[in-house]
mmCIF file of C-alpha atoms (C1' of nucleotides) in Angstrom:
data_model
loop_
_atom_site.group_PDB
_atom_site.id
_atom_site.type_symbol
_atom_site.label_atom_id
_atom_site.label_comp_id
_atom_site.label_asym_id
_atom_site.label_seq_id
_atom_site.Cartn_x
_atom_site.Cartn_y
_atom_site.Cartn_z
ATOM 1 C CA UNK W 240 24.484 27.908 25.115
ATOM 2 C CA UNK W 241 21.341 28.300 22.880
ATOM 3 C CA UNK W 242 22.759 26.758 20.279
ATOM 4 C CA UNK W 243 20.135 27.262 18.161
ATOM 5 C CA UNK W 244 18.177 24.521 16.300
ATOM 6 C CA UNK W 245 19.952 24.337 12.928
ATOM 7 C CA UNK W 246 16.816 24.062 10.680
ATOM 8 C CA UNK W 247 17.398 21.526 8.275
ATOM 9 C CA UNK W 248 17.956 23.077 4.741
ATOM 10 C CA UNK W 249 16.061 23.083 1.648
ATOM 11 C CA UNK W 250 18.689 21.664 -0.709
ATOM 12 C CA UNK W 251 18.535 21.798 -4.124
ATOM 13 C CA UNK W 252 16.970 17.993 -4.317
ATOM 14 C CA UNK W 253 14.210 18.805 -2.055
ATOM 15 C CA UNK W 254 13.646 21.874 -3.768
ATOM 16 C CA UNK W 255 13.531 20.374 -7.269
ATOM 17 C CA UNK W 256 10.761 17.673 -5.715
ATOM 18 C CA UNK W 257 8.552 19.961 -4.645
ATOM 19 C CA UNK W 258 8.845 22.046 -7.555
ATOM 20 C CA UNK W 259 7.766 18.861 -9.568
ATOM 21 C CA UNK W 260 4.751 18.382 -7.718
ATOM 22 C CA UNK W 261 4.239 22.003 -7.673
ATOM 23 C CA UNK W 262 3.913 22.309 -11.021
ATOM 24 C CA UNK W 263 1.876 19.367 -11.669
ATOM 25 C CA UNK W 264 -1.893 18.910 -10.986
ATOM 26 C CA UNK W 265 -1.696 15.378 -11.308
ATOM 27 C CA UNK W 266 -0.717 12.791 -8.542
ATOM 28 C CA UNK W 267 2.093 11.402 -8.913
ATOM 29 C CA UNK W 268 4.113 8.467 -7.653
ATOM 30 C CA UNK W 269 7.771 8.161 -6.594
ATOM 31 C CA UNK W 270 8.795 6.917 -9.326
ATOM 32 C CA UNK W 271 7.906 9.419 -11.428
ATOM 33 C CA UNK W 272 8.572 11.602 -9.808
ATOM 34 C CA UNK W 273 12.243 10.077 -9.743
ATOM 35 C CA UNK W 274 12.268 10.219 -13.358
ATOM 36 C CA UNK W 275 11.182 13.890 -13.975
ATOM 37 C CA UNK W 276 13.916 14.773 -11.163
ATOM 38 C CA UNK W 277 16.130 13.298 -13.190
ATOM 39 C CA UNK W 278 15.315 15.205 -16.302
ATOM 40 C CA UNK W 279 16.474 18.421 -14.478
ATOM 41 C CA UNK W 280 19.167 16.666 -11.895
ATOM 42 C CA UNK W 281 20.458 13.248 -13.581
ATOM 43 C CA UNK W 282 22.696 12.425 -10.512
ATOM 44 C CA UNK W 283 19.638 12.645 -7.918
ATOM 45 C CA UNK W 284 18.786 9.118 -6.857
ATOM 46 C CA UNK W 285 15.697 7.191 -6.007
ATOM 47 C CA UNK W 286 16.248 7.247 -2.395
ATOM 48 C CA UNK W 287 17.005 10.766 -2.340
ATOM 49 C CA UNK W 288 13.627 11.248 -3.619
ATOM 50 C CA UNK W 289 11.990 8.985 -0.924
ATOM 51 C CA UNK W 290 13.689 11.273 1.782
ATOM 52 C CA UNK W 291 12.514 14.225 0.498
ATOM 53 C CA UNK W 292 9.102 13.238 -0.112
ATOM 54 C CA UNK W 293 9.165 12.027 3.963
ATOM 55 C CA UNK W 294 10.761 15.491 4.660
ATOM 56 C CA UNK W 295 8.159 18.012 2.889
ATOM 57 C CA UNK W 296 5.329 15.542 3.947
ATOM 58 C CA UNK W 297 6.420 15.933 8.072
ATOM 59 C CA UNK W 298 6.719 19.865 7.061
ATOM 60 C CA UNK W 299 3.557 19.649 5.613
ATOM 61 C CA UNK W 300 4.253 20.907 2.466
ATOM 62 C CA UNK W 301 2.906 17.591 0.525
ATOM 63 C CA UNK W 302 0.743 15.020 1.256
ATOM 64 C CA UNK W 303 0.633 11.123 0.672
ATOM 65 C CA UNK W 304 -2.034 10.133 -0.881
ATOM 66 C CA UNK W 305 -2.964 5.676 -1.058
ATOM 67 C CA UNK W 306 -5.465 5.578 -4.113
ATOM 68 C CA UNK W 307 -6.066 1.753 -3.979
ATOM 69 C CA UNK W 308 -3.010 0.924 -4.931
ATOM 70 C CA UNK W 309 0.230 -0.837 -4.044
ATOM 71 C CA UNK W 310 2.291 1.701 -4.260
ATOM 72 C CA UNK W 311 1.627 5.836 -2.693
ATOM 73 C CA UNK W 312 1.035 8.733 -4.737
ATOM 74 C CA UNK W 313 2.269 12.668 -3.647
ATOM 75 C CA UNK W 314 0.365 16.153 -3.943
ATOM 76 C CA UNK W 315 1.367 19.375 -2.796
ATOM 77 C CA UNK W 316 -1.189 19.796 0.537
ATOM 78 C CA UNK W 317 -3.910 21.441 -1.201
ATOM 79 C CA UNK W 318 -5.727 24.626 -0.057
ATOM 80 C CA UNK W 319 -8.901 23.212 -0.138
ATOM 81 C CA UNK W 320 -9.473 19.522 0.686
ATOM 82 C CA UNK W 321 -10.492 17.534 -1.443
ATOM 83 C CA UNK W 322 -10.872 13.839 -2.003
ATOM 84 C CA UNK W 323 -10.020 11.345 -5.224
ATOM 85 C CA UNK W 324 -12.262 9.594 -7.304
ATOM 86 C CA UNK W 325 -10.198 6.881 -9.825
ATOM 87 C CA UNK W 326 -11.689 5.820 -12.841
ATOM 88 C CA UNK W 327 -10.811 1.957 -12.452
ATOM 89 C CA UNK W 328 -11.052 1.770 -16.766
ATOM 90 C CA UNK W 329 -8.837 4.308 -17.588
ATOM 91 C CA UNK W 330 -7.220 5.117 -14.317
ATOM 92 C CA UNK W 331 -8.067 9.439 -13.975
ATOM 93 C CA UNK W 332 -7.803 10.610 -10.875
ATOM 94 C CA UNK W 333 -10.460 13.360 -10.260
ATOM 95 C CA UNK W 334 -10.531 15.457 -7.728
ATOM 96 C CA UNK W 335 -13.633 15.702 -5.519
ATOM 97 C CA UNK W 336 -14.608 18.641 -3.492
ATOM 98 C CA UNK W 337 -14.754 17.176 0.007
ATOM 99 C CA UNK W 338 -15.715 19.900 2.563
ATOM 100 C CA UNK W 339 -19.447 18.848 3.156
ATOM 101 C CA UNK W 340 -18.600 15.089 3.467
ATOM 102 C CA UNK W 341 -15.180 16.153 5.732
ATOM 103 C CA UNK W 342 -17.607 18.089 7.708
ATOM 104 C CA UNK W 343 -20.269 15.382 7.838
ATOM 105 C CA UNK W 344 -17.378 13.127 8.997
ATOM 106 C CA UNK W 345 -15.792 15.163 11.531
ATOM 107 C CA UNK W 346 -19.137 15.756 13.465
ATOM 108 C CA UNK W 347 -19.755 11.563 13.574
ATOM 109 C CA UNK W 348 -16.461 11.186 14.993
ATOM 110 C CA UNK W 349 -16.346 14.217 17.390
ATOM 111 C CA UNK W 350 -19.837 12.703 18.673
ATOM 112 C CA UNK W 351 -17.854 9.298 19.766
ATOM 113 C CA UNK W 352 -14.841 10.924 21.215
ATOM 114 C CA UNK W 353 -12.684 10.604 18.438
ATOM 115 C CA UNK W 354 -10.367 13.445 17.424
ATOM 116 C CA UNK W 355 -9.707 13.656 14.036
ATOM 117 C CA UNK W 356 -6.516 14.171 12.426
ATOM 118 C CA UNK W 357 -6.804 12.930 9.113
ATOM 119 C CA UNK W 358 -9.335 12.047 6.922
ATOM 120 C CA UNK W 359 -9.016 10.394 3.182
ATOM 121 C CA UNK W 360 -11.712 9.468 1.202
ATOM 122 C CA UNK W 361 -11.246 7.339 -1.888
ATOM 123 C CA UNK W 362 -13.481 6.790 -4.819
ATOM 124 C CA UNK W 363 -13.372 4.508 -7.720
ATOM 125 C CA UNK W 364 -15.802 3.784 -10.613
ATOM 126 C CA UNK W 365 -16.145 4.633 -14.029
ATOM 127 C CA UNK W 366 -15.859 8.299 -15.353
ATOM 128 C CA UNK W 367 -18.036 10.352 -17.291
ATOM 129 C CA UNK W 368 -15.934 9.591 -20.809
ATOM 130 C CA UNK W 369 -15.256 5.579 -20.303
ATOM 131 C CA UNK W 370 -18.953 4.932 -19.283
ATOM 132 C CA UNK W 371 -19.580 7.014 -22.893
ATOM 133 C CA UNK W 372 -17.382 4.788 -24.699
ATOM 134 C CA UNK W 373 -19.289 2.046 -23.380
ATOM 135 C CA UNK W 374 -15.831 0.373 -22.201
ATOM 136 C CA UNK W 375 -17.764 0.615 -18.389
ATOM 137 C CA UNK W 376 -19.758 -1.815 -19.817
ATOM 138 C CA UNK W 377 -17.753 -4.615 -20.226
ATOM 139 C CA UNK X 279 -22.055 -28.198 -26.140
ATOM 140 C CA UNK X 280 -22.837 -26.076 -22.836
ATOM 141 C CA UNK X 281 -20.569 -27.494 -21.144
ATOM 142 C CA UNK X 282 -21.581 -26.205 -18.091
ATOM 143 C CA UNK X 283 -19.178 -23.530 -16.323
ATOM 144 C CA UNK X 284 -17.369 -25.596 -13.806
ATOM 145 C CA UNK X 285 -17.644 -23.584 -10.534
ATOM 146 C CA UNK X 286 -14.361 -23.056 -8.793
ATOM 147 C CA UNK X 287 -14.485 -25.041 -5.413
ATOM 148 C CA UNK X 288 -14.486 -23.921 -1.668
ATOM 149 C CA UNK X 289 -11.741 -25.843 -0.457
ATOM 150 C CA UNK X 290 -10.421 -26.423 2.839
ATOM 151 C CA UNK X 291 -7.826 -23.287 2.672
ATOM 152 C CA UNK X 292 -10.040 -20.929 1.437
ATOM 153 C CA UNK X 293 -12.571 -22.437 3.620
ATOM 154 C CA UNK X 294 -10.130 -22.169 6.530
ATOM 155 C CA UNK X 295 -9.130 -18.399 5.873
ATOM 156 C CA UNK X 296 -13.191 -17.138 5.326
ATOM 157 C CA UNK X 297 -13.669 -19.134 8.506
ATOM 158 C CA UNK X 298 -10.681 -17.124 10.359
ATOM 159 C CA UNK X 299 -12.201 -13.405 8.652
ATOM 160 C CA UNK X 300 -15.497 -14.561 9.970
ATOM 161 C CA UNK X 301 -15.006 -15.249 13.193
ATOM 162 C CA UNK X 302 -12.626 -12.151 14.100
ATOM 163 C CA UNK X 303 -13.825 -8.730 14.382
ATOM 164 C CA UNK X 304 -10.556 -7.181 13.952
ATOM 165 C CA UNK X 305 -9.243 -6.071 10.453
ATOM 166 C CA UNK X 306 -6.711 -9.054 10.128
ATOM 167 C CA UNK X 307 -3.922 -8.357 7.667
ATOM 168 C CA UNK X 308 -2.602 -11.390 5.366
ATOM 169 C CA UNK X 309 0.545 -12.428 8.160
ATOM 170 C CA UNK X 310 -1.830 -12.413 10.926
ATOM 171 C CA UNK X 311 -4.182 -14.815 8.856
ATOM 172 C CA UNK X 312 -1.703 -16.781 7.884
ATOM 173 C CA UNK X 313 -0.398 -17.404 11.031
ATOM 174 C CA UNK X 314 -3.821 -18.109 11.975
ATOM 175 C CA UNK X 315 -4.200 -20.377 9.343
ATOM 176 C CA UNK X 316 -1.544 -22.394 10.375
ATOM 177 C CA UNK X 317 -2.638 -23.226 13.640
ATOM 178 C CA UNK X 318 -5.587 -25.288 11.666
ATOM 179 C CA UNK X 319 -3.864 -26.373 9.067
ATOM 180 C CA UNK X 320 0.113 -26.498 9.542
ATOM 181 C CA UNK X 321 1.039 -27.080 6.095
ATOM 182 C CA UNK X 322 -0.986 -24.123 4.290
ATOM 183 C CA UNK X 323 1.137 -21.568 2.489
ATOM 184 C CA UNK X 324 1.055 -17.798 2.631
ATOM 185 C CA UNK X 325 0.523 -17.824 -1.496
ATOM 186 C CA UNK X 326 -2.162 -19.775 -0.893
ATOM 187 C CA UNK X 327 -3.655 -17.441 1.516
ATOM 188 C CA UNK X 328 -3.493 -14.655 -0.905
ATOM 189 C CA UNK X 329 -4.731 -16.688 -3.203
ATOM 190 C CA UNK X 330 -7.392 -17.729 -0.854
ATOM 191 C CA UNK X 331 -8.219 -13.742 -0.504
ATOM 192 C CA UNK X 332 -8.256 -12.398 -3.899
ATOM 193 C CA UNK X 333 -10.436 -15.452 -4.787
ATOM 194 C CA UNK X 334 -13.022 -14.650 -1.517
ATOM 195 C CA UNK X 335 -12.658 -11.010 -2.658
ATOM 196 C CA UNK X 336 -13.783 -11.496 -6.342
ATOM 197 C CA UNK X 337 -16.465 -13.313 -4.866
ATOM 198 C CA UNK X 338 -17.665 -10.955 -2.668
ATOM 199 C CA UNK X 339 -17.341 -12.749 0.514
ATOM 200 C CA UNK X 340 -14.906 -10.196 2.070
ATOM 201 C CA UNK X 341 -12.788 -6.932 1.166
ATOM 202 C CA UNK X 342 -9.906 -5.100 1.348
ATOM 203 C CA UNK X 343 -8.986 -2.243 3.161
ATOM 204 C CA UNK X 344 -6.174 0.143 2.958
ATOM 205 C CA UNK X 345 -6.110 1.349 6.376
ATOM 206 C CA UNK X 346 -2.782 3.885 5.356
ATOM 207 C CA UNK X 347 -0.365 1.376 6.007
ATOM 208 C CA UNK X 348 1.678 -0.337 3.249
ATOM 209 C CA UNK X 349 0.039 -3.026 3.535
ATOM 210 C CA UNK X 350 -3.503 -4.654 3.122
ATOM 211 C CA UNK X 351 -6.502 -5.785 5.703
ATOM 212 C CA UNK X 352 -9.267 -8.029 5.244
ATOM 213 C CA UNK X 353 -12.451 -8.243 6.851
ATOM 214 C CA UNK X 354 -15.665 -10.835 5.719
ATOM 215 C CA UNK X 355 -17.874 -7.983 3.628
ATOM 216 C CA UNK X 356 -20.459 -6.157 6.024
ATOM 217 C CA UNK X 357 -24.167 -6.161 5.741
ATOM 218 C CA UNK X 358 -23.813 -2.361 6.417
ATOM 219 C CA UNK X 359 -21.060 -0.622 4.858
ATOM 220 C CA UNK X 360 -19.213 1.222 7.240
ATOM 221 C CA UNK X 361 -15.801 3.060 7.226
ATOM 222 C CA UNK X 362 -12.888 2.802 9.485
ATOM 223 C CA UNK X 363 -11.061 5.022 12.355
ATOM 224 C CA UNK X 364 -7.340 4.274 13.050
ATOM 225 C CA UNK X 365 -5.900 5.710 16.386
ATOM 226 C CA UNK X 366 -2.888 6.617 15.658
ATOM 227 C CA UNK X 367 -1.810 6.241 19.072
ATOM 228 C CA UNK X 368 -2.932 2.852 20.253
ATOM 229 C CA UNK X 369 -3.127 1.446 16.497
ATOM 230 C CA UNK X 370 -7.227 0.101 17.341
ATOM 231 C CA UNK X 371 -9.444 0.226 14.397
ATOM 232 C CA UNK X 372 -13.068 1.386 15.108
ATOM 233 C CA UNK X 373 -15.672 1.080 12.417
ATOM 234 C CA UNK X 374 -17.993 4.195 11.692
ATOM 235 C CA UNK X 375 -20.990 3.730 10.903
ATOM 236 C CA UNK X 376 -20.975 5.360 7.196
ATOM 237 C CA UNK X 377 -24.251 5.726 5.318
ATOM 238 C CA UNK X 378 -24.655 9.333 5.294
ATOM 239 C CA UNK X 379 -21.422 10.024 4.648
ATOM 240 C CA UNK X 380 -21.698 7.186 1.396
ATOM 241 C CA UNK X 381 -25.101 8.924 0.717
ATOM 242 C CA UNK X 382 -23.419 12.069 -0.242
ATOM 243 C CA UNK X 383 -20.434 10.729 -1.923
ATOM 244 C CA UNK X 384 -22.531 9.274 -4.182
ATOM 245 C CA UNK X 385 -24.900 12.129 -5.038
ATOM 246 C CA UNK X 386 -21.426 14.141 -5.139
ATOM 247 C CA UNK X 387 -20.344 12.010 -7.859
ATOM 248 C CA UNK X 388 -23.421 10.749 -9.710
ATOM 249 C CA UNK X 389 -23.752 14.440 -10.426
ATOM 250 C CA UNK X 390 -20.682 14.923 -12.284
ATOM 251 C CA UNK X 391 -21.250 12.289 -14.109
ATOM 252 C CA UNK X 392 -19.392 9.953 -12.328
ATOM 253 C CA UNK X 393 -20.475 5.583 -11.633
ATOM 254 C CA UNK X 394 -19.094 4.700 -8.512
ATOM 255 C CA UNK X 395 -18.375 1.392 -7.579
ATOM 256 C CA UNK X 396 -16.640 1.401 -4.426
ATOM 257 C CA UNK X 397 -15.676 4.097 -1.672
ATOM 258 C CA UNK X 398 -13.691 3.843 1.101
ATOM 259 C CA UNK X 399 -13.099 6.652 3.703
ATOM 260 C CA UNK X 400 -10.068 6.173 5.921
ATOM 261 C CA UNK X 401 -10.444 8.457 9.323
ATOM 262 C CA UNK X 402 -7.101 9.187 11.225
ATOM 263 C CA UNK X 403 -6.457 10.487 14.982
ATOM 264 C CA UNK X 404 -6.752 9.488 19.035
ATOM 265 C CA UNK X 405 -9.446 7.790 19.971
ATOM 266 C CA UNK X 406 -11.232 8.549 23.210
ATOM 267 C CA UNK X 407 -9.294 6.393 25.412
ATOM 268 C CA UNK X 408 -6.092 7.581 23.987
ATOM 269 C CA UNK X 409 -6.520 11.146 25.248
ATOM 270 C CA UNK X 410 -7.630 10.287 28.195
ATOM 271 C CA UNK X 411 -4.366 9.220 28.800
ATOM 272 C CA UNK X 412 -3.219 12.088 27.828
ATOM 273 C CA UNK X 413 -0.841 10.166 25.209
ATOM 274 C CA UNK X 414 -2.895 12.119 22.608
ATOM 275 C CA UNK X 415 -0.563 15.170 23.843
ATOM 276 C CA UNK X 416 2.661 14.205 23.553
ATOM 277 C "C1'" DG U 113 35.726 20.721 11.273
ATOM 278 C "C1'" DT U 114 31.048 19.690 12.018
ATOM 279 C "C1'" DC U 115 26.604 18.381 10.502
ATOM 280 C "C1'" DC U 116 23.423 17.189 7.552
ATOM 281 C "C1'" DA U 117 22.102 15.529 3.094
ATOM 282 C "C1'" DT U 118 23.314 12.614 -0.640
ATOM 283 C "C1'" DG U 119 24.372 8.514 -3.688
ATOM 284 C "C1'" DC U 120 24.874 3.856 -4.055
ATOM 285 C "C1'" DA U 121 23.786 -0.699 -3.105
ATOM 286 C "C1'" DA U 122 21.894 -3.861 -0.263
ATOM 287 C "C1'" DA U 123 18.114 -5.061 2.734
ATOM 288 C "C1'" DC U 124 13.466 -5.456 3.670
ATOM 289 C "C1'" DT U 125 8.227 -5.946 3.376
ATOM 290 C "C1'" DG U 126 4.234 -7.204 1.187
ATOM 291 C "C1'" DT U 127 2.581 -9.599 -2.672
ATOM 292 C "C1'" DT U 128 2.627 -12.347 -6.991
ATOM 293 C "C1'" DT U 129 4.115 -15.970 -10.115
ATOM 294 C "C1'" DG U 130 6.111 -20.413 -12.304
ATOM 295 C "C1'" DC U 131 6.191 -24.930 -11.872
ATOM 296 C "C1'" DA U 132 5.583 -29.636 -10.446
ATOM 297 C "C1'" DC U 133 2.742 -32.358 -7.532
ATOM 298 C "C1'" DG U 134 -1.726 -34.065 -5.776
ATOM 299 C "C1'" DC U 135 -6.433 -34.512 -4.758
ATOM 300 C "C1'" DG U 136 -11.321 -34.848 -6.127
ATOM 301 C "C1'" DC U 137 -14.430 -35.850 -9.437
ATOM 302 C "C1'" DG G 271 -7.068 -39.288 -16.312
ATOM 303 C "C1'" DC G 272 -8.162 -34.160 -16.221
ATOM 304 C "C1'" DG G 273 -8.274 -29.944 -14.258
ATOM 305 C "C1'" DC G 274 -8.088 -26.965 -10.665
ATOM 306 C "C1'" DG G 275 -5.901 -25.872 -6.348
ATOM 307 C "C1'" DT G 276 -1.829 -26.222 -3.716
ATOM 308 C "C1'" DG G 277 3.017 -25.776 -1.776
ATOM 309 C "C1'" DC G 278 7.409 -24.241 -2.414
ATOM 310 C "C1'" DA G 279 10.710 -21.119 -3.816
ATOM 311 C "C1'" DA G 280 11.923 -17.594 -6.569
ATOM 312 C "C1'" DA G 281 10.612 -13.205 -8.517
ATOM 313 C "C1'" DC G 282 8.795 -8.897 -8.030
ATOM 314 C "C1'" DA G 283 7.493 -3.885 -6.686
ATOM 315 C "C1'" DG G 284 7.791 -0.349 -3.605
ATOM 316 C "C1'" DT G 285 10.224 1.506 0.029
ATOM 317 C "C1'" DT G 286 13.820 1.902 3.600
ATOM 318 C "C1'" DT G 287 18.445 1.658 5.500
ATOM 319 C "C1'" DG G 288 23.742 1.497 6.286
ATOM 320 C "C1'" DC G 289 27.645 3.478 5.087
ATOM 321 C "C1'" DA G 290 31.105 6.292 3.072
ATOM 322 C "C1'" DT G 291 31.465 10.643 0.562
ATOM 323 C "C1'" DG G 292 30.541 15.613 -0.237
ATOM 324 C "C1'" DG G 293 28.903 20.307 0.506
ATOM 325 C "C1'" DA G 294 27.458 24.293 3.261
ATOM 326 C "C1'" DC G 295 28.357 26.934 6.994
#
DNA sequence: GTCCATGCAAACTGTTTGCACGCGC
DNA sequence: GCGCGTGCAAACAGTTTGCATGGAC
């Protein structure tokens, strides 16, 4: 007996998806993430990339991210947590350092009975460069 | 010349679905309105419904919410914002009450520079019932 | 040989759009 | 009659799934 839980492999798709998102600070969304896959692995396909994102997201490994949008966008899981401010005019995603407002958050919930297992905060407005371009103004 | 901006009308429909977001408490996504819909007016389309939304929306008379899912809710805009729990368990959405929390986001942001216009936190786990049952566990 | 992961295409969900009709002023 | 709003169906975007093939042990 004990036959051993196989652990699922890291394949070479899997691997080249995480190294994507490794290597970029930005958040990106499947399907560019598709299309940079394909720069280093033209035969990978969309779905592919779907099922790996769902695979290093249950590992923990990267994390979904909703920024107002339709459609989701991926990060590695960050050391820190942080939160995402979107510039609705030029559509920069900042990163905003969330550990007071996570803790603020936590406590209001913990006070109600609610255990926490997630928490997202999301942003948008105008940043710092389109408000001096006036284009905020519109 | 002037001559005059003709104001877009409240209709029946978009009467009919502000009527429905009014009068629920519940974060009602666009099926579940549209079904609702139907039962007061049989021959009102789901388009017409999100066409009904978008047009409350840019208004002001109610908002969206991403509650994580892949798709949207709707709720009639509070007098106090607030943010939003999800159970993950049981699926119930319970509103937090979020000024603080908003408070500091915005000081946050307003000191890098940054004009926010909207903010939405989205608060995942088991809510107090749910681990009572012990479900929470699993 | 056995699993698990993959590729492909088709299905599916949520939402938007084009177009002709129709109602209110 | 004019213009906006509507209904219908088709289009669309993002994501998921079924199935046969292929690779690692």
């Amino acid at each position: 007996m004990t036959p051993a839980i196989r652990a699922d492999r890291m394949t070479r798709q899997r691997r080249v998806v995480l190294d994507i998102l490794a290597g970029s600070q930005d958040h990106l969304d499947a399907e560019t993430i598709y299309a940079l896959a394909r720069a280093r692995d033209a035969k990978i396909s969309l779905a592919t990339v779907y099922r790996a994102l769902a695979w290093l997201k249950q590992r923990g490994l990267v994390q979904e991210q909703r920024l107002g949008e339709g459609h989701a966008h991926f990060e590695t899981t960050p050391s820190e947590p942080h939160d995402h401010f979107t510039c609705i005019v030029c559509g920069r995603v900042i990163e905003l350092e969330a550990a007071q407002v996570h803790e603020l958050t936590h406590q209001l919930c913990t006070s109600q009975g609610l255990h926490v297992t997630g928490l997202q905060m999301l942003v948008q407005g105008v940043c710092g460069e389109c408000r001096e371009q006036g284009l905020g103004k519109r």
